[in-house]
mmCIF file of C-alpha atoms and ligand atoms in Angstrom:
data_model
loop_
_atom_site.group_PDB
_atom_site.id
_atom_site.type_symbol
_atom_site.label_atom_id
_atom_site.label_comp_id
_atom_site.label_asym_id
_atom_site.label_seq_id
_atom_site.Cartn_x
_atom_site.Cartn_y
_atom_site.Cartn_z
ATOM 1 C CA MET S 233 -9.414 -0.281 -10.575
ATOM 2 C CA GLN S 234 -7.909 1.283 -7.473
ATOM 3 C CA ALA S 235 -3.868 1.018 -9.181
ATOM 4 C CA THR S 236 -5.311 2.574 -12.332
ATOM 5 C CA ILE S 237 -6.378 6.013 -10.787
ATOM 6 C CA LEU S 238 -3.205 5.794 -9.107
ATOM 7 C CA LEU S 239 -1.535 5.400 -12.208
ATOM 8 C CA ILE S 240 -3.208 8.443 -13.529
ATOM 9 C CA THR S 241 -3.749 10.680 -10.703
ATOM 10 C CA LEU S 242 0.174 10.243 -10.691
ATOM 11 C CA LEU S 243 0.754 10.966 -14.569
ATOM 12 C CA VAL S 244 -1.131 14.026 -14.047
ATOM 13 C CA MET S 245 0.809 15.331 -11.092
ATOM 14 C CA MET S 246 3.854 14.881 -12.865
ATOM 15 C CA GLY S 247 2.565 15.488 -16.169
ATOM 16 C CA THR S 248 1.521 19.377 -14.434
ATOM 17 C CA LEU S 249 5.260 18.952 -12.597
ATOM 18 C CA ALA S 250 6.986 18.828 -15.792
ATOM 19 C CA ILE S 251 5.467 22.011 -17.470
ATOM 20 C CA ILE S 252 5.292 24.481 -14.265
ATOM 21 C CA LEU S 253 9.147 23.393 -14.353
ATOM 22 C CA ARG S 254 9.298 23.814 -18.482
ATOM 23 C CA ALA S 255 7.802 27.249 -18.114
ATOM 24 C CA VAL S 256 10.622 28.280 -15.042
ATOM 25 C CA LEU S 257 13.583 26.814 -16.785
ATOM 26 C CA ALA S 258 12.300 29.074 -20.011
ATOM 27 C CA VAL S 259 12.276 32.408 -17.806
ATOM 28 C CA ASP S 260 15.921 34.018 -18.912
ATOM 29 C CA GLY S 261 17.835 35.002 -16.109
ATOM 30 C CA PRO S 262 21.125 36.232 -15.401
ATOM 31 C CA ALA S 263 22.933 32.861 -14.788
ATOM 32 C CA PRO S 264 24.083 32.375 -10.572
ATOM 33 C CA SER S 265 27.886 33.564 -9.443
ATOM 34 C CA PRO S 266 30.079 30.536 -9.262
ATOM 35 C CA ASN S 267 30.541 31.346 -5.477
ATOM 36 C CA VAL S 268 26.852 30.820 -5.351
ATOM 37 C CA ASN S 269 27.556 27.356 -6.342
ATOM 38 C CA GLN S 270 29.887 27.035 -4.868
ATOM 39 C CA THR S 271 28.345 28.169 -1.348
ATOM 40 C CA ARG S 272 26.050 25.349 -2.386
ATOM 41 C CA VAL S 273 28.559 22.906 -2.204
ATOM 42 C CA LYS S 274 29.963 23.827 0.824
ATOM 43 C CA PHE S 275 26.545 23.576 2.045
ATOM 44 C CA LEU S 276 25.886 20.617 0.720
ATOM 45 C CA TRP S 277 29.092 18.424 1.651
ATOM 46 C CA GLY S 278 27.941 20.268 5.553
ATOM 47 C CA MET S 279 24.769 18.336 5.277
ATOM 48 C CA VAL S 280 25.817 15.801 4.363
ATOM 49 C CA ILE S 281 28.406 15.564 7.481
ATOM 50 C CA VAL S 282 25.598 15.888 9.391
ATOM 51 C CA GLY S 283 24.055 12.894 8.554
ATOM 52 C CA VAL S 284 26.919 11.161 8.584
ATOM 53 C CA VAL S 285 27.234 11.986 12.178
ATOM 54 C CA VAL S 286 23.983 12.343 13.320
ATOM 55 C CA SER S 287 23.891 8.654 12.186
ATOM 56 C CA ILE S 288 26.533 7.067 13.746
ATOM 57 C CA ALA S 289 26.003 8.944 17.618
ATOM 58 C CA SER S 290 22.539 7.782 17.658
ATOM 59 C CA LEU S 291 23.235 3.893 16.500
ATOM 60 C CA ARG S 292 22.252 1.732 19.079
ATOM 61 C CA GLU S 293 24.941 -1.353 19.968
ATOM 62 C CA TRP S 294 23.041 -4.646 18.878
ATOM 63 C CA PRO S 295 21.744 -6.786 18.792
ATOM 64 C CA HIS S 296 19.794 -4.224 21.547
ATOM 65 C CA SER S 297 18.489 -6.629 23.382
ATOM 66 C CA ALA S 298 20.451 -9.346 23.369
ATOM 67 C CA PRO S 299 19.587 -11.248 27.166
ATOM 68 C CA GLY S 300 22.811 -11.285 29.771
ATOM 69 C CA ALA S 301 24.474 -14.386 30.812
ATOM 70 C CA ASP S 302 22.418 -14.033 33.568
ATOM 71 C CA ALA S 303 19.195 -13.563 32.755
ATOM 72 C CA MET S 304 16.377 -15.838 34.182
ATOM 73 C CA VAL S 305 14.635 -17.454 31.375
ATOM 74 C CA VAL S 306 10.656 -17.143 31.356
ATOM 75 C CA ASN S 307 8.674 -19.875 28.100
ATOM 76 C CA ILE S 308 5.555 -18.449 27.806
ATOM 77 C CA THR S 309 2.805 -20.645 26.136
ATOM 78 C CA SER S 310 0.132 -19.118 24.116
ATOM 79 C CA GLY S 311 -3.423 -21.264 22.611
ATOM 80 C CA GLN S 312 -7.016 -20.297 22.077
ATOM 81 C CA TRP S 313 -7.250 -18.341 24.831
ATOM 82 C CA TRP S 314 -4.618 -19.443 27.333
ATOM 83 C CA TRP S 315 -1.321 -17.812 28.873
ATOM 84 C CA ASP S 316 1.348 -20.518 30.367
ATOM 85 C CA THR S 317 3.922 -19.361 32.504
ATOM 86 C CA ASP S 318 6.691 -21.211 34.047
ATOM 87 C CA THR S 319 7.113 -18.857 36.875
ATOM 88 C CA THR S 320 4.407 -16.895 38.776
ATOM 89 C CA GLU S 321 7.035 -14.948 40.580
ATOM 90 C CA ILE S 322 10.002 -12.888 39.030
ATOM 91 C CA PRO S 323 12.929 -11.001 40.697
ATOM 92 C CA LEU S 324 12.635 -7.196 41.099
ATOM 93 C CA GLY S 325 15.198 -6.418 39.414
ATOM 94 C CA GLN S 326 16.167 -9.443 37.201
ATOM 95 C CA GLN S 327 16.868 -9.497 33.428
ATOM 96 C CA VAL S 328 14.241 -11.698 32.417
ATOM 97 C CA GLU S 329 14.392 -12.932 29.060
ATOM 98 C CA PHE S 330 11.138 -14.057 28.235
ATOM 99 C CA ARG S 331 10.758 -16.660 25.404
ATOM 100 C CA VAL S 332 7.511 -16.617 23.437
ATOM 101 C CA THR S 333 5.694 -19.606 21.494
ATOM 102 C CA SER S 334 1.530 -20.630 21.061
ATOM 103 C CA GLU S 335 0.241 -23.600 20.028
ATOM 104 C CA ASP S 336 -1.841 -22.376 17.707
ATOM 105 C CA VAL S 337 -3.187 -19.203 16.699
ATOM 106 C CA ASN S 338 -1.039 -16.140 16.044
ATOM 107 C CA HIS S 339 -0.937 -14.583 19.237
ATOM 108 C CA GLY S 340 0.091 -10.824 20.711
ATOM 109 C CA LEU S 341 1.907 -10.833 23.662
ATOM 110 C CA GLY S 342 1.776 -7.809 25.786
ATOM 111 C CA ILE S 343 2.815 -7.105 29.487
ATOM 112 C CA TYR S 344 1.268 -4.130 31.273
ATOM 113 C CA ASN S 345 2.386 -2.251 34.904
ATOM 114 C CA ASP S 346 -0.374 -2.318 36.821
ATOM 115 C CA GLU S 347 -2.078 1.362 35.780
ATOM 116 C CA MET S 348 -2.201 -0.842 32.363
ATOM 117 C CA ARG S 349 1.072 0.901 30.659
ATOM 118 C CA LEU S 350 2.112 -1.486 28.209
ATOM 119 C CA LEU S 351 5.822 -2.068 28.358
ATOM 120 C CA VAL S 352 6.490 -4.533 25.910
ATOM 121 C CA GLN S 353 5.040 -6.977 23.689
ATOM 122 C CA VAL S 354 6.148 -9.495 21.278
ATOM 123 C CA GLN S 355 4.321 -12.211 18.741
ATOM 124 C CA ALA S 356 3.404 -15.478 19.583
ATOM 125 C CA MET S 357 3.684 -17.388 16.623
ATOM 126 C CA PRO S 358 3.028 -21.537 16.461
ATOM 127 C CA ASN S 359 5.958 -23.631 16.050
ATOM 128 C CA TYR S 360 8.336 -20.332 16.683
ATOM 129 C CA THR S 361 9.522 -19.377 19.516
ATOM 130 C CA ASN S 362 9.893 -15.161 20.087
ATOM 131 C CA SER S 363 11.841 -13.848 22.756
ATOM 132 C CA ILE S 364 12.009 -10.185 23.749
ATOM 133 C CA VAL S 365 14.262 -9.164 27.104
ATOM 134 C CA TYR S 366 13.391 -6.595 29.871
ATOM 135 C CA THR S 367 14.182 -6.026 33.493
ATOM 136 C CA PHE S 368 11.505 -5.309 35.763
ATOM 137 C CA ASP S 369 12.193 -1.991 38.057
ATOM 138 C CA GLU S 370 9.477 -2.019 40.455
ATOM 139 C CA PRO S 371 7.716 -4.266 42.279
ATOM 140 C CA GLY S 372 3.527 -5.707 42.067
ATOM 141 C CA THR S 373 1.344 -7.576 39.882
ATOM 142 C CA TYR S 374 1.786 -7.301 36.293
ATOM 143 C CA GLN S 375 -0.476 -8.514 33.050
ATOM 144 C CA ILE S 376 -0.105 -10.227 29.483
ATOM 145 C CA LEU S 377 -3.036 -9.330 27.836
ATOM 146 C CA CYS S 378 -3.728 -10.754 24.395
ATOM 147 C CA MET S 379 -2.948 -8.571 21.679
ATOM 148 C CA GLU S 380 -3.923 -9.915 18.848
ATOM 149 C CA PHE S 381 -7.192 -10.653 17.866
ATOM 150 C CA CYS S 382 -7.835 -14.255 17.997
ATOM 151 C CA GLY S 383 -11.096 -15.605 18.379
ATOM 152 C CA ILE S 384 -13.856 -15.419 20.453
ATOM 153 C CA ALA S 385 -12.287 -15.122 23.511
ATOM 154 C CA HIS S 386 -9.693 -12.770 22.617
ATOM 155 C CA HIS S 387 -10.724 -10.786 25.308
ATOM 156 C CA ASP S 388 -10.321 -13.536 28.410
ATOM 157 C CA MET S 389 -7.399 -13.913 27.343
ATOM 158 C CA THR S 390 -5.727 -12.142 29.696
ATOM 159 C CA TYR S 391 -2.889 -13.025 32.576
ATOM 160 C CA GLU S 392 -0.637 -12.534 35.962
ATOM 161 C CA PHE S 393 2.485 -12.242 37.067
ATOM 162 C CA ASP S 394 4.037 -10.798 40.575
ATOM 163 C CA VAL S 395 7.536 -8.953 40.485
ATOM 164 C CA VAL S 396 9.485 -8.865 43.733
ATOM 165 C CA GLU S 397 11.502 -8.395 45.999
ATOM 166 C CA ALA S 398 14.070 -11.033 45.645
ATOM 167 C CA SER S 399 14.960 -12.736 48.953
ATOM 168 C CA SER S 400 18.508 -12.400 49.847
HETATM 169 CU CU1 LIG K 91 -6.377 -12.910 21.328
#
């Protein structure tokens, strides 16, 4: 039903546009001078060149978040309704690769700072390990909250870990 209404609306809009276009084309006027067409072609090529340059200049190295060779690996397992990690202390300034999985249903791992600002997120999926790389630049207590509704105690699915100054 919704698709039919959408199709009818689309056909009516296309028909209206076709009528307007036909009316506009039927109006006799002076043909554009060759200079106008040359200007349009130059403008078009200018836009194409600008588009290509901006696209290339704004490309980022791929993959965006590949961990470095010295990244610390933190495994995170989840389930209804808990998180578990193999460490609760992460050194400040250390690049961390979180490897996240689930033992039952899909969960969403969200890491928040002490102002409850979301820093990074990734899906926790059964039979699959997703990884996300992050470097903490502020010491403190961070929270993991579930970002995917996963059942009756979803709201209670929280966890804490600390980011501490690296001992030299
Ligand atoms: Cu949840």
